[in-house]
Short mmCIF file of C-alpha atoms in Angstrom, two decimals:
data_model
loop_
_atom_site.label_atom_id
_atom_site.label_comp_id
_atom_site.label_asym_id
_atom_site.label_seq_id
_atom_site.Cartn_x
_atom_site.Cartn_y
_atom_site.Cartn_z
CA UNK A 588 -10.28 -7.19 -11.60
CA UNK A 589 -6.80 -7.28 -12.65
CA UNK A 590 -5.79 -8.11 -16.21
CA UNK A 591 -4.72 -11.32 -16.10
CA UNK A 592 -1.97 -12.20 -17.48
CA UNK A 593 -0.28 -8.88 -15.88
CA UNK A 594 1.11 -6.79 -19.22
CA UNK A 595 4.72 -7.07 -19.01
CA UNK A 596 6.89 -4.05 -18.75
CA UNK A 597 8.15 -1.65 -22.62
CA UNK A 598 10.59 -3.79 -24.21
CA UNK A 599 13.20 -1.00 -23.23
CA UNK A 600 12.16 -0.97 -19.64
CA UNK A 601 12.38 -4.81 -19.48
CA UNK A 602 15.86 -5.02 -20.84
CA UNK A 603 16.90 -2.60 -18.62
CA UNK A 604 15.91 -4.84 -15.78
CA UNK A 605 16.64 -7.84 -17.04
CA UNK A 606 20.10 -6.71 -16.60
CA UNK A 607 19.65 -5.54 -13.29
CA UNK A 608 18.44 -9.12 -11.89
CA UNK A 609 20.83 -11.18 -13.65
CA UNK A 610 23.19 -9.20 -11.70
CA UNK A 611 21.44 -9.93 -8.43
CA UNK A 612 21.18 -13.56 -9.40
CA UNK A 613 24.03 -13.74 -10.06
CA UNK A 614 25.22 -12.92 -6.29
CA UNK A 615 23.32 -16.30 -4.70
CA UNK A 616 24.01 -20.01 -4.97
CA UNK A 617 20.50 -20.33 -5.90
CA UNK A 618 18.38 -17.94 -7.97
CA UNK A 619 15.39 -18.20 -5.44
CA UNK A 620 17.03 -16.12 -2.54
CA UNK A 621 17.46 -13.45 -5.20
CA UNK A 622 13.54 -12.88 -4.63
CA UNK A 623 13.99 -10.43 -1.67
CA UNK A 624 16.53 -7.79 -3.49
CA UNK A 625 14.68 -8.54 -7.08
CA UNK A 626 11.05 -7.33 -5.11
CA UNK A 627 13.19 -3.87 -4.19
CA UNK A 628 14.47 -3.79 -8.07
CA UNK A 629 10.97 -3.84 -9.48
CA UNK A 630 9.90 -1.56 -6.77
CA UNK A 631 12.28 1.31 -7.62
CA UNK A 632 10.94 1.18 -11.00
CA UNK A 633 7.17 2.61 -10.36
CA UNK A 634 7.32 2.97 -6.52
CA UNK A 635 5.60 0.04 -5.50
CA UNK A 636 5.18 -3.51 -6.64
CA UNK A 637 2.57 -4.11 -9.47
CA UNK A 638 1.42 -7.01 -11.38
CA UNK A 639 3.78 -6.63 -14.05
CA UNK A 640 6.82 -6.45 -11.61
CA UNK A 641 5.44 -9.86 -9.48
CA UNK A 642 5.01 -11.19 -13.50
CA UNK A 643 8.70 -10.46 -13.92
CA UNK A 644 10.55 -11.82 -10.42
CA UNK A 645 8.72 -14.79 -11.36
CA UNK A 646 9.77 -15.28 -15.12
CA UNK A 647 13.39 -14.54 -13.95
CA UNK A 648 13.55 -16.80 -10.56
CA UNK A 649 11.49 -19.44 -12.60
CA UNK A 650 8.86 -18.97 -9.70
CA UNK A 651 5.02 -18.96 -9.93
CA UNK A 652 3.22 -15.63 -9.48
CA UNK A 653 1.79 -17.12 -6.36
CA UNK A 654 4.96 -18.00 -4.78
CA UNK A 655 6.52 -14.09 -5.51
CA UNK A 656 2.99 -12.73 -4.19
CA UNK A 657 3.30 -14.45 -0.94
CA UNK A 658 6.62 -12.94 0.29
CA UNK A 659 5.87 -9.56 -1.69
CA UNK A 660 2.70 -9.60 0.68
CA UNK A 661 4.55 -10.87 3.70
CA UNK A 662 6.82 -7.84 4.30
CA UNK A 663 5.55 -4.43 5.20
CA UNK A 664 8.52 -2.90 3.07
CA UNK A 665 7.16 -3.86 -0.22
CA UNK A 666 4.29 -1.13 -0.97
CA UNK A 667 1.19 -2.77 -3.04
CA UNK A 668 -0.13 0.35 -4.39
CA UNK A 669 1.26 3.47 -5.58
CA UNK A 670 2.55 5.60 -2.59
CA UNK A 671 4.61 9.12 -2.32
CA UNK A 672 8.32 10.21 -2.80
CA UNK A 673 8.96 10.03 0.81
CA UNK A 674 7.73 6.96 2.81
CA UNK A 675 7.28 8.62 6.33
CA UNK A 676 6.85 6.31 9.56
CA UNK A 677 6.34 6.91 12.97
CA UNK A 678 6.89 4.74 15.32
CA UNK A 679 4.04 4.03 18.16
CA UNK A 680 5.42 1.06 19.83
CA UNK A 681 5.41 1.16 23.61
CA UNK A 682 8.47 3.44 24.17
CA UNK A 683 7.57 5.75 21.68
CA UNK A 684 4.03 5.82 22.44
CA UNK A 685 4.90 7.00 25.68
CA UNK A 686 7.30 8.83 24.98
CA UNK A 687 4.60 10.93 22.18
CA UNK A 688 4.74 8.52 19.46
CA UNK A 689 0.74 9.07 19.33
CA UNK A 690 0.90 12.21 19.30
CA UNK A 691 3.40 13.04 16.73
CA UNK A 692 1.11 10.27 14.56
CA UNK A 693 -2.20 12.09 15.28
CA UNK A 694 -0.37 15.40 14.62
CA UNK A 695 0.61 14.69 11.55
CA UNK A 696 -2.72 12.65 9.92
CA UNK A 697 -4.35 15.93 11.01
CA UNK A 698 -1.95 18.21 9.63
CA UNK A 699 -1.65 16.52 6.04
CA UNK A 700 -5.06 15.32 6.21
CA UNK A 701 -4.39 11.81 5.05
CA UNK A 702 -4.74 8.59 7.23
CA UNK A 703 -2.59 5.58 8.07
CA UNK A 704 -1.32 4.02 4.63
CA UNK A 705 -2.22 6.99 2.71
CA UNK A 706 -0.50 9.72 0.70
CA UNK A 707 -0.58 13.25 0.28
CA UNK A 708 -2.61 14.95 -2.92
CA UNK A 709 0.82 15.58 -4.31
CA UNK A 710 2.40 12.82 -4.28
CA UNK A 711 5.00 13.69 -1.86
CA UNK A 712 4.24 11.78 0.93
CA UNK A 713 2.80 8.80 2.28
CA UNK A 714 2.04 8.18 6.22
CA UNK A 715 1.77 4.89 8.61
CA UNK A 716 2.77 4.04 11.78
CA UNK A 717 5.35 1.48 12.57
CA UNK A 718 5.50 -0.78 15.11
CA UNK A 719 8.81 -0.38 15.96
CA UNK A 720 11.84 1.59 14.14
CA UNK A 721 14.58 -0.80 16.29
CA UNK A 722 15.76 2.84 18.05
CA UNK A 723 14.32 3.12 21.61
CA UNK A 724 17.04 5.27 23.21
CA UNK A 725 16.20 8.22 20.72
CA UNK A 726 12.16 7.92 21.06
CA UNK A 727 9.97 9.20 19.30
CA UNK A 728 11.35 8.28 16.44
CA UNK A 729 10.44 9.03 12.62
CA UNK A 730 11.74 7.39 9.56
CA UNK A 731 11.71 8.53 5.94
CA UNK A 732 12.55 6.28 3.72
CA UNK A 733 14.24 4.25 6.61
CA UNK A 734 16.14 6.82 7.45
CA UNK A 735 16.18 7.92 11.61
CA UNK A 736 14.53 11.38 12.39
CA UNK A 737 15.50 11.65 16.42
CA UNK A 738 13.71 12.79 19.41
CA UNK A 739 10.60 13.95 17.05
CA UNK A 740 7.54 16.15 18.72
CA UNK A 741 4.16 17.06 16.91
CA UNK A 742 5.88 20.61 16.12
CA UNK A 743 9.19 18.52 14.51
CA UNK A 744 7.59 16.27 12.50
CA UNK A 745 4.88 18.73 11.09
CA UNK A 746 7.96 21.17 9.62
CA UNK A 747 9.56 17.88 8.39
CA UNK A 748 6.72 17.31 6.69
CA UNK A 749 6.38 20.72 5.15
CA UNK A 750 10.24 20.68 4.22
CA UNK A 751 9.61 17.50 2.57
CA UNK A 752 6.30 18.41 0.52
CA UNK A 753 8.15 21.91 -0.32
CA UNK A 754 11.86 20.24 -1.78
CA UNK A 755 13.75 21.74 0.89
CA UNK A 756 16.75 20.24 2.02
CA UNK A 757 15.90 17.91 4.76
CA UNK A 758 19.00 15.91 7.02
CA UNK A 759 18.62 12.70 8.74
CA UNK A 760 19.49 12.89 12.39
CA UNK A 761 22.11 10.00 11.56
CA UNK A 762 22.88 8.22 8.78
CA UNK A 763 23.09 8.57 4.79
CA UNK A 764 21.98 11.58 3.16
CA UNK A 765 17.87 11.23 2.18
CA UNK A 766 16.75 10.15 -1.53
CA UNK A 767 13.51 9.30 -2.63
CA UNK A 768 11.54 6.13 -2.10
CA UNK A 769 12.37 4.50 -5.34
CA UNK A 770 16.58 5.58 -4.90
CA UNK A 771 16.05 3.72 -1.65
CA UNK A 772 14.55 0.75 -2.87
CA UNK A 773 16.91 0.45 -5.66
CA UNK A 774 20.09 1.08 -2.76
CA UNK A 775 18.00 -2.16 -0.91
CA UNK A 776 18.23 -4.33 -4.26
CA UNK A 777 21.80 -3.76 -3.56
CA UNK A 778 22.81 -1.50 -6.08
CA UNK A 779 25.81 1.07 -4.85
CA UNK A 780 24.63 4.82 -3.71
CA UNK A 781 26.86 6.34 -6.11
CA UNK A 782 26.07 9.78 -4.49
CA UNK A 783 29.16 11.65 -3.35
CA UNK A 784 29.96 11.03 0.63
CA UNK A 785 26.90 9.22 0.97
CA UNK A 786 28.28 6.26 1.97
CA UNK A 787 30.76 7.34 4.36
CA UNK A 788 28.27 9.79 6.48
CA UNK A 789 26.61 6.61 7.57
CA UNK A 790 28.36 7.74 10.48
CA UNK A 791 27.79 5.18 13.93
CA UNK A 792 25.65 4.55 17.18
CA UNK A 793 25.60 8.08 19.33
CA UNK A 794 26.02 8.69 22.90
CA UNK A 795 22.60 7.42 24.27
CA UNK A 796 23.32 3.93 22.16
CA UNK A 797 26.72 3.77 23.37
CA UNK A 798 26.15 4.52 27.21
CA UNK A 799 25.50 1.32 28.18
CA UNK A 800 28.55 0.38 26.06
CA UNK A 801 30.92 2.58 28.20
CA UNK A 802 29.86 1.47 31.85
CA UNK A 803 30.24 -1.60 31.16
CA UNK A 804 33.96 -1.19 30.11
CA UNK A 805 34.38 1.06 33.28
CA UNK A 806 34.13 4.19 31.53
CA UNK A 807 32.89 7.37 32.92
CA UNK A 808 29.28 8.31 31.78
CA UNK A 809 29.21 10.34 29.57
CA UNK A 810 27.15 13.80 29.79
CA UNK A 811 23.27 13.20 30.68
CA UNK A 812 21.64 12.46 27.49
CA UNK A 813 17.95 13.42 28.98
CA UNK A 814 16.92 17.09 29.99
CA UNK A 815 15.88 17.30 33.84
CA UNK A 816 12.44 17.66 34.18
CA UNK A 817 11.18 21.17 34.53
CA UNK A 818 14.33 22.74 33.03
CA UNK A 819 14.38 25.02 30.59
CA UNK A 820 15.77 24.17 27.24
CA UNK A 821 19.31 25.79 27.30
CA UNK A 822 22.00 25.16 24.63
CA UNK A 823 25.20 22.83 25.56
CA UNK A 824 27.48 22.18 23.66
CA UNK A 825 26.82 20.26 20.57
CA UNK A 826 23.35 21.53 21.17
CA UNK A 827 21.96 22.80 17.71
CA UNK A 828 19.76 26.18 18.02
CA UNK A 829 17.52 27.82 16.17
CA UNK A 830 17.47 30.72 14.16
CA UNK A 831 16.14 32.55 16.81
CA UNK A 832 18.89 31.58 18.97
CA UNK A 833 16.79 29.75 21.22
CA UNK A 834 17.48 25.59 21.76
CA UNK A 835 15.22 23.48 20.21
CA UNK A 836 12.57 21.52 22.03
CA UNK A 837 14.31 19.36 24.56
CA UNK A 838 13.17 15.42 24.75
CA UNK A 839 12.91 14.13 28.64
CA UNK A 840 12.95 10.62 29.37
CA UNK A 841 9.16 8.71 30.59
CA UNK A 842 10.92 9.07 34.06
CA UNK A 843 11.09 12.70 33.70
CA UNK A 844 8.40 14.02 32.33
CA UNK A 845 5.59 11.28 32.56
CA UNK A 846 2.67 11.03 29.91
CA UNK A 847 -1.17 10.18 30.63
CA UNK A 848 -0.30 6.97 29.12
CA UNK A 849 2.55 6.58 31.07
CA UNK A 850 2.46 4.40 34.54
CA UNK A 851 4.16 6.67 35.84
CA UNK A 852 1.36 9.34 35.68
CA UNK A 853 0.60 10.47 38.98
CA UNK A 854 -2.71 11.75 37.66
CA UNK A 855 -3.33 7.61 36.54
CA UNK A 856 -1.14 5.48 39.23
CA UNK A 857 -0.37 2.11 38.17
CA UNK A 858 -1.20 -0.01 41.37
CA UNK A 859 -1.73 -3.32 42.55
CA UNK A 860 -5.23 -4.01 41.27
CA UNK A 861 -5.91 -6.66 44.41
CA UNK A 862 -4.64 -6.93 47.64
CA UNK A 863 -1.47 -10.05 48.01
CA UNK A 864 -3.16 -13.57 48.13
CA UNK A 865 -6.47 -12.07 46.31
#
């Protein structure tokens, strides 16, 4: 059982904090819709949310426990046990399912030998699936710490893994620069990323986001953003390759290369299952 009353943080640690939340208090009309950012604050301090940091949103919001437990509970983002520097998520909603979602997720339990909600030996890394990473046009997709890691495949996502686990530099395929899992959450309280040009290579939507986008203006289309099926990978321009000189895996749509989980499997063809009027 957990000691009840939870211990409260070192008196150093505390005033350190306290500071913090009056400052994100201090940002709302009223102090309970600080709860949200002040969950994030406590969770950048040990990497998840403890006892003592539920103890503390609730002293400073002049909530009970109960009330901070059942929002830090609610939301998937707040961890409730210890977890690893990097917070990786794969996505195996429909489109990425199909699209090797699965796959990737299977790959990668099996290659750090951890399951869903678990993290590596080291400390490095924790793994679950996600139901959906709100980026369909770039499936699979992986996140670490909420940041988008495109067009994944088993082979990807294992040497992002590695790269991780090993301190190697490892770059989003859009977005801010990757920190650890406590930097992020302290970034979500809404404290400033004060590391240079991280802020400004947020960067915006790419070309398979933006497609849609441009015919509807009247633009042209631009270049195919899916490899034809049965094509070999070659490099375009813009293409990255590797250091072999050969182009890295290429990602075909469901409509070009279908799955076995895909209806559009001609080894499993998705049918009427009755005749009309039956």
């Amino acid at each position: 059982m957990p000691q009840l009353p939870a211990p409260d943080y070192p008196a150093d640690v505390r005033a350190r904090l306290e500071a913090d939340a009056r400052e994100i208090i201090a940002r709302y009309p009223g102090s309970r819709s600080a709860l949200l950012p002040m969950l994030h604050l406590v969770q950048s301090e040990e990497g998840h949310v403890t006892p003592t940091g539920l103890r503390f949103c609730a002293e400073m919001l002049d909530l009970t426990t109960a009330e901070v437990t059942a929002v830090a509970t609610f939301y998937t983002m707040y961890r409730r046990k210890p977890s690893g520097d990097y917070q990786v998520g794969v996505c195996t909603n429909t489109l990425c399912a199909v699209m090797g979602g699965d796959a990737i997720f299977e790959a990668l339990q099996e290659h750090l030998g951890v399951g869903n909600d678990e993290t590596t030996e080291d400390g490095k890394v924790t793994l679950e699936h996600i139901e959906c990473n709100a980026a369909c046009d770039f499936a699979p997709v992986v996140m670490v710490n909420w940041e988008f890691f495109d067009n994944q495949t088993p082979r990807s996502a294992r040497k992002l893994v590695d790269d991780l686990r090993a301190g190697r530099e490892v770059r989003p395929t859009r977005g801010a620069p990757l920190c650890t899992f406590k930097e992020t959450a302290r970034i979500l309280a809404g404290f400033p990323d004060e590391r240079p040009g991280a802020v400004g290579a947020s960067g915006s939507a790419g070309p398979p986001s933006l497609a849609g986008l441009k015919l509807a203006k009247g633009e042209e289309a631009g270049p195919k953003v899916v490899s034809p099926r049965g094509g070999e990978a070659t490099a375009s321009a813009g293409q990255p390759v590797t250091e072999t000189g050969e182009a890295p895996e290429t990602h075909p749509s469901s409509h070009d290369a279908p799955r076995s989980t895909a209806a559009s499997d001609p080894d499993n063809p998705a049918g009427p299952v009755a005749k009309e009027g039956k």
